Short mmCIF file of N, CA and C in Angstrom, two decimals:
data_model
loop_
_atom_site.label_atom_id
_atom_site.label_comp_id
_atom_site.label_asym_id
_atom_site.label_seq_id
_atom_site.Cartn_x
_atom_site.Cartn_y
_atom_site.Cartn_z
N MET Y 72 -40.55 -8.93 13.01
CA MET Y 72 -39.21 -9.01 13.35
C MET Y 72 -38.56 -8.10 13.70
N SER Y 73 -37.85 -7.88 15.01
CA SER Y 73 -37.13 -6.64 15.06
C SER Y 73 -35.89 -6.40 14.10
N LEU Y 74 -35.41 -5.43 14.05
CA LEU Y 74 -34.14 -5.22 13.35
C LEU Y 74 -33.01 -5.89 14.02
N LEU Y 75 -32.64 -6.04 15.49
CA LEU Y 75 -31.63 -6.69 15.85
C LEU Y 75 -32.24 -8.16 15.75
N ALA Y 76 -33.16 -8.71 15.98
CA ALA Y 76 -33.71 -10.41 15.64
C ALA Y 76 -32.92 -10.72 14.15
N GLN Y 77 -33.35 -9.81 13.28
CA GLN Y 77 -32.64 -10.04 11.88
C GLN Y 77 -31.20 -10.25 11.94
N LEU Y 78 -30.91 -9.25 12.48
CA LEU Y 78 -29.03 -9.10 12.42
C LEU Y 78 -28.60 -10.44 12.99
N ASP Y 79 -29.37 -10.79 14.31
CA ASP Y 79 -28.73 -11.94 15.30
C ASP Y 79 -28.99 -13.42 14.03
N ARG Y 80 -30.22 -13.28 13.46
CA ARG Y 80 -30.43 -14.62 12.67
C ARG Y 80 -29.42 -14.70 11.49
N ARG Y 81 -28.85 -13.34 11.04
CA ARG Y 81 -28.09 -13.35 9.90
C ARG Y 81 -26.61 -13.51 10.55
N ILE Y 82 -26.45 -13.28 11.45
CA ILE Y 82 -25.18 -13.66 11.98
C ILE Y 82 -25.04 -15.10 12.37
N ARG Y 83 -25.91 -15.63 12.69
CA ARG Y 83 -25.82 -16.92 13.33
C ARG Y 83 -25.73 -17.67 11.95
N TYR Y 84 -26.49 -17.50 11.11
CA TYR Y 84 -26.37 -18.00 10.01
C TYR Y 84 -25.23 -18.19 9.27
N TYR Y 85 -24.65 -16.76 8.89
CA TYR Y 85 -23.45 -16.78 8.10
C TYR Y 85 -22.11 -17.50 9.22
N GLY Y 86 -22.37 -17.38 10.52
CA GLY Y 86 -21.32 -17.95 11.54
C GLY Y 86 -21.32 -19.22 11.27
N GLY Y 87 -22.60 -20.14 11.02
CA GLY Y 87 -22.51 -21.20 11.00
C GLY Y 87 -22.07 -21.54 9.50
N LEU Y 88 -22.20 -20.92 8.68
CA LEU Y 88 -21.47 -21.32 7.08
C LEU Y 88 -19.96 -21.42 7.36
N ILE Y 89 -19.30 -20.21 8.06
CA ILE Y 89 -18.31 -20.08 8.41
C ILE Y 89 -17.26 -21.31 9.25
N VAL Y 90 -18.49 -21.55 10.20
CA VAL Y 90 -18.07 -22.76 11.04
C VAL Y 90 -18.04 -24.12 10.51
N SER Y 91 -18.98 -24.28 9.29
CA SER Y 91 -18.86 -25.65 8.73
C SER Y 91 -18.03 -25.76 7.28
N CYS Y 92 -17.58 -24.57 6.94
CA CYS Y 92 -16.72 -24.38 5.78
C CYS Y 92 -15.78 -24.54 6.26
N GLN Y 93 -14.85 -24.02 7.17
CA GLN Y 93 -13.72 -23.55 8.01
C GLN Y 93 -13.75 -24.16 9.25
N PRO Y 94 -13.49 -25.23 9.65
CA PRO Y 94 -13.82 -25.64 11.04
C PRO Y 94 -12.17 -25.14 11.47
N VAL Y 95 -12.32 -24.78 12.87
CA VAL Y 95 -11.29 -24.58 13.64
C VAL Y 95 -10.81 -25.72 14.59
N PRO Y 96 -9.67 -26.20 14.64
CA PRO Y 96 -9.32 -27.39 15.53
C PRO Y 96 -9.23 -26.81 16.99
N GLY Y 97 -9.96 -27.83 17.70
CA GLY Y 97 -9.84 -27.28 19.34
C GLY Y 97 -10.65 -26.39 19.72
N SER Y 98 -11.40 -25.91 18.69
CA SER Y 98 -12.55 -24.65 19.09
C SER Y 98 -13.88 -25.56 19.79
N PRO Y 99 -14.21 -24.68 20.78
CA PRO Y 99 -15.89 -25.68 21.28
C PRO Y 99 -16.62 -25.89 20.49
N LEU Y 100 -16.91 -25.12 19.44
CA LEU Y 100 -18.07 -25.51 18.46
C LEU Y 100 -17.66 -26.70 17.91
N ASP Y 101 -16.55 -27.31 18.07
CA ASP Y 101 -16.27 -28.51 17.06
C ASP Y 101 -16.73 -29.80 18.04
N ASN Y 102 -16.71 -29.42 19.31
CA ASN Y 102 -17.32 -30.65 20.25
C ASN Y 102 -18.90 -30.96 20.09
N PRO Y 103 -19.42 -32.11 19.93
CA PRO Y 103 -20.77 -32.20 19.58
C PRO Y 103 -21.43 -32.03 20.86
#
């Protein structure tokens, strides 16, 4: 796996944690 791919996975993982822990009202990520 390339370094960029690892960084992307890490960013997506932590981004998902942040979104799930601190939902932002009205954000496009809230819509299923």
